[in-house]
């Protein structure tokens, strides 16, 4: 078996393994999530994922041509670069589509909240509110006397940082 076939098998296996881990466990690689939203940087191409994509394109070309010559290696390099660029823009497109579906709520108006704790002496506490489909804790501030118990449901308004009862 030629060396480029072994490189193709190994790089494809690593690509499949990282893709499965990404699907099952979320974004474990920080460079994919952080670089894509900040625009194009050269670090996007010269990363672990970029290297894997290049080796897949390069070794696939050599495997299909079934020989290692100057022409096949030049075409392999071109194909590897094309793989890196195409997959980068594919990841960017998917990332942008996922970001569009996420509505980030900054203002909270007339939402039901569950009291986590309330200190009537300090007039401060915390409540659980469901934002973006998940429960988050938000500071509850009110300058009048309230008698709230843990687990009690109340209606609140405010921002992501601080809410008041209504």
mmCIF file of C-alpha atoms in Angstrom, residues 38-141:
data_model
loop_
_atom_site.group_PDB
_atom_site.id
_atom_site.type_symbol
_atom_site.label_atom_id
_atom_site.label_comp_id
_atom_site.label_asym_id
_atom_site.label_seq_id
_atom_site.Cartn_x
_atom_site.Cartn_y
_atom_site.Cartn_z
ATOM 1 C CA UNK A 38 -14.392 37.271 14.141
ATOM 2 C CA UNK A 39 -13.945 37.262 10.370
ATOM 3 C CA UNK A 40 -11.227 35.703 8.258
ATOM 4 C CA UNK A 41 -7.790 35.208 9.790
ATOM 5 C CA UNK A 42 -4.808 33.232 8.512
ATOM 6 C CA UNK A 43 -5.028 31.144 11.667
ATOM 7 C CA UNK A 44 -8.252 29.666 10.301
ATOM 8 C CA UNK A 45 -6.351 28.082 7.425
ATOM 9 C CA UNK A 46 -3.223 27.119 9.373
ATOM 10 C CA UNK A 47 -4.975 25.158 12.103
ATOM 11 C CA UNK A 48 -5.382 21.496 12.958
ATOM 12 C CA UNK A 49 -8.617 21.325 10.965
ATOM 13 C CA UNK A 50 -6.953 23.083 8.038
ATOM 14 C CA UNK A 51 -4.104 20.572 8.083
ATOM 15 C CA UNK A 52 -6.527 17.630 8.138
ATOM 16 C CA UNK A 53 -8.555 19.093 5.246
ATOM 17 C CA UNK A 54 -5.383 19.717 3.226
ATOM 18 C CA UNK A 55 -4.085 16.183 3.762
ATOM 19 C CA UNK A 56 -7.428 14.703 2.745
ATOM 20 C CA UNK A 57 -7.452 16.681 -0.523
ATOM 21 C CA UNK A 58 -3.761 16.066 -1.230
ATOM 22 C CA UNK A 59 -3.767 12.336 -0.518
ATOM 23 C CA UNK A 60 -7.118 11.813 -2.270
ATOM 24 C CA UNK A 61 -5.688 13.332 -5.447
ATOM 25 C CA UNK A 62 -2.599 11.122 -5.292
ATOM 26 C CA UNK A 63 -4.742 8.060 -4.590
ATOM 27 C CA UNK A 64 -7.026 8.771 -7.552
ATOM 28 C CA UNK A 65 -4.050 9.410 -9.869
ATOM 29 C CA UNK A 66 -2.327 6.288 -8.419
ATOM 30 C CA UNK A 67 1.146 7.760 -8.800
ATOM 31 C CA UNK A 68 3.524 10.244 -7.229
ATOM 32 C CA UNK A 69 4.958 12.609 -9.808
ATOM 33 C CA UNK A 70 5.577 16.333 -9.928
ATOM 34 C CA UNK A 71 2.242 16.864 -11.706
ATOM 35 C CA UNK A 72 0.254 14.705 -9.276
ATOM 36 C CA UNK A 73 1.854 16.377 -6.251
ATOM 37 C CA UNK A 74 1.175 19.867 -7.705
ATOM 38 C CA UNK A 75 -2.455 18.936 -8.388
ATOM 39 C CA UNK A 76 -2.619 17.407 -4.900
ATOM 40 C CA UNK A 77 -1.424 20.687 -3.360
ATOM 41 C CA UNK A 78 -3.988 22.673 -5.338
ATOM 42 C CA UNK A 79 -6.755 20.219 -4.364
ATOM 43 C CA UNK A 80 -5.647 20.374 -0.724
ATOM 44 C CA UNK A 81 -5.864 24.182 -0.703
ATOM 45 C CA UNK A 82 -9.286 24.010 -2.382
ATOM 46 C CA UNK A 83 -10.465 21.550 0.294
ATOM 47 C CA UNK A 84 -9.265 23.908 3.040
ATOM 48 C CA UNK A 85 -11.008 26.941 1.517
ATOM 49 C CA UNK A 86 -14.261 25.166 0.627
ATOM 50 C CA UNK A 87 -14.594 23.525 4.034
ATOM 51 C CA UNK A 88 -13.703 26.791 5.810
ATOM 52 C CA UNK A 89 -16.505 28.628 3.987
ATOM 53 C CA UNK A 90 -18.864 25.697 4.562
ATOM 54 C CA UNK A 91 -18.155 25.831 8.314
ATOM 55 C CA UNK A 92 -18.584 29.611 8.266
ATOM 56 C CA UNK A 93 -21.938 29.307 6.450
ATOM 57 C CA UNK A 94 -23.182 26.718 8.960
ATOM 58 C CA UNK A 95 -21.950 28.824 11.891
ATOM 59 C CA UNK A 96 -23.710 31.935 10.555
ATOM 60 C CA UNK A 97 -26.959 29.994 10.028
ATOM 61 C CA UNK A 98 -26.830 28.646 13.577
ATOM 62 C CA UNK A 99 -26.169 32.140 14.958
ATOM 63 C CA UNK A 100 -29.187 33.557 13.075
ATOM 64 C CA UNK A 101 -31.473 31.033 14.742
ATOM 65 C CA UNK A 102 -30.328 32.130 18.223
ATOM 66 C CA UNK A 103 -32.320 35.069 19.597
ATOM 67 C CA UNK A 104 -30.352 36.796 22.329
ATOM 68 C CA UNK A 105 -32.738 38.468 24.771
ATOM 69 C CA UNK A 106 -31.462 41.623 26.476
ATOM 70 C CA UNK A 107 -34.741 43.072 27.770
ATOM 71 C CA UNK A 108 -37.046 41.044 29.990
ATOM 72 C CA UNK A 109 -40.684 42.164 30.100
ATOM 73 C CA UNK A 110 -43.418 40.519 32.141
ATOM 74 C CA UNK A 111 -41.819 37.073 32.456
ATOM 75 C CA UNK A 112 -42.601 34.413 35.028
ATOM 76 C CA UNK A 113 -39.675 33.697 37.352
ATOM 77 C CA UNK A 114 -39.037 31.283 40.186
ATOM 78 C CA UNK A 115 -37.471 32.705 43.341
ATOM 79 C CA UNK A 116 -34.150 31.106 44.212
ATOM 80 C CA UNK A 117 -33.550 33.225 47.294
ATOM 81 C CA UNK A 118 -34.610 36.608 48.690
ATOM 82 C CA UNK A 119 -32.981 38.666 51.456
ATOM 83 C CA UNK A 120 -35.600 41.146 52.677
ATOM 84 C CA UNK A 121 -33.041 43.079 54.778
ATOM 85 C CA UNK A 122 -30.747 43.780 51.818
ATOM 86 C CA UNK A 123 -33.649 43.939 49.328
ATOM 87 C CA UNK A 124 -31.820 41.664 46.897
ATOM 88 C CA UNK A 125 -32.123 38.085 45.678
ATOM 89 C CA UNK A 126 -31.991 35.815 42.661
ATOM 90 C CA UNK A 127 -34.614 34.270 40.402
ATOM 91 C CA UNK A 128 -34.609 31.613 37.693
ATOM 92 C CA UNK A 129 -35.838 32.787 34.283
ATOM 93 C CA UNK A 130 -35.962 30.827 31.037
ATOM 94 C CA UNK A 131 -33.973 32.676 28.353
ATOM 95 C CA UNK A 132 -33.020 31.201 24.971
ATOM 96 C CA UNK A 133 -34.580 27.936 26.065
ATOM 97 C CA UNK A 134 -32.480 27.436 29.199
ATOM 98 C CA UNK A 135 -32.866 28.527 32.829
ATOM 99 C CA UNK A 136 -30.587 31.340 33.984
ATOM 100 C CA UNK A 137 -30.274 33.142 37.292
ATOM 101 C CA UNK A 138 -30.886 36.881 37.331
ATOM 102 C CA UNK A 139 -30.497 39.302 40.230
ATOM 103 C CA UNK A 140 -33.793 40.433 41.744
ATOM 104 C CA UNK A 141 -33.750 43.934 43.241
#
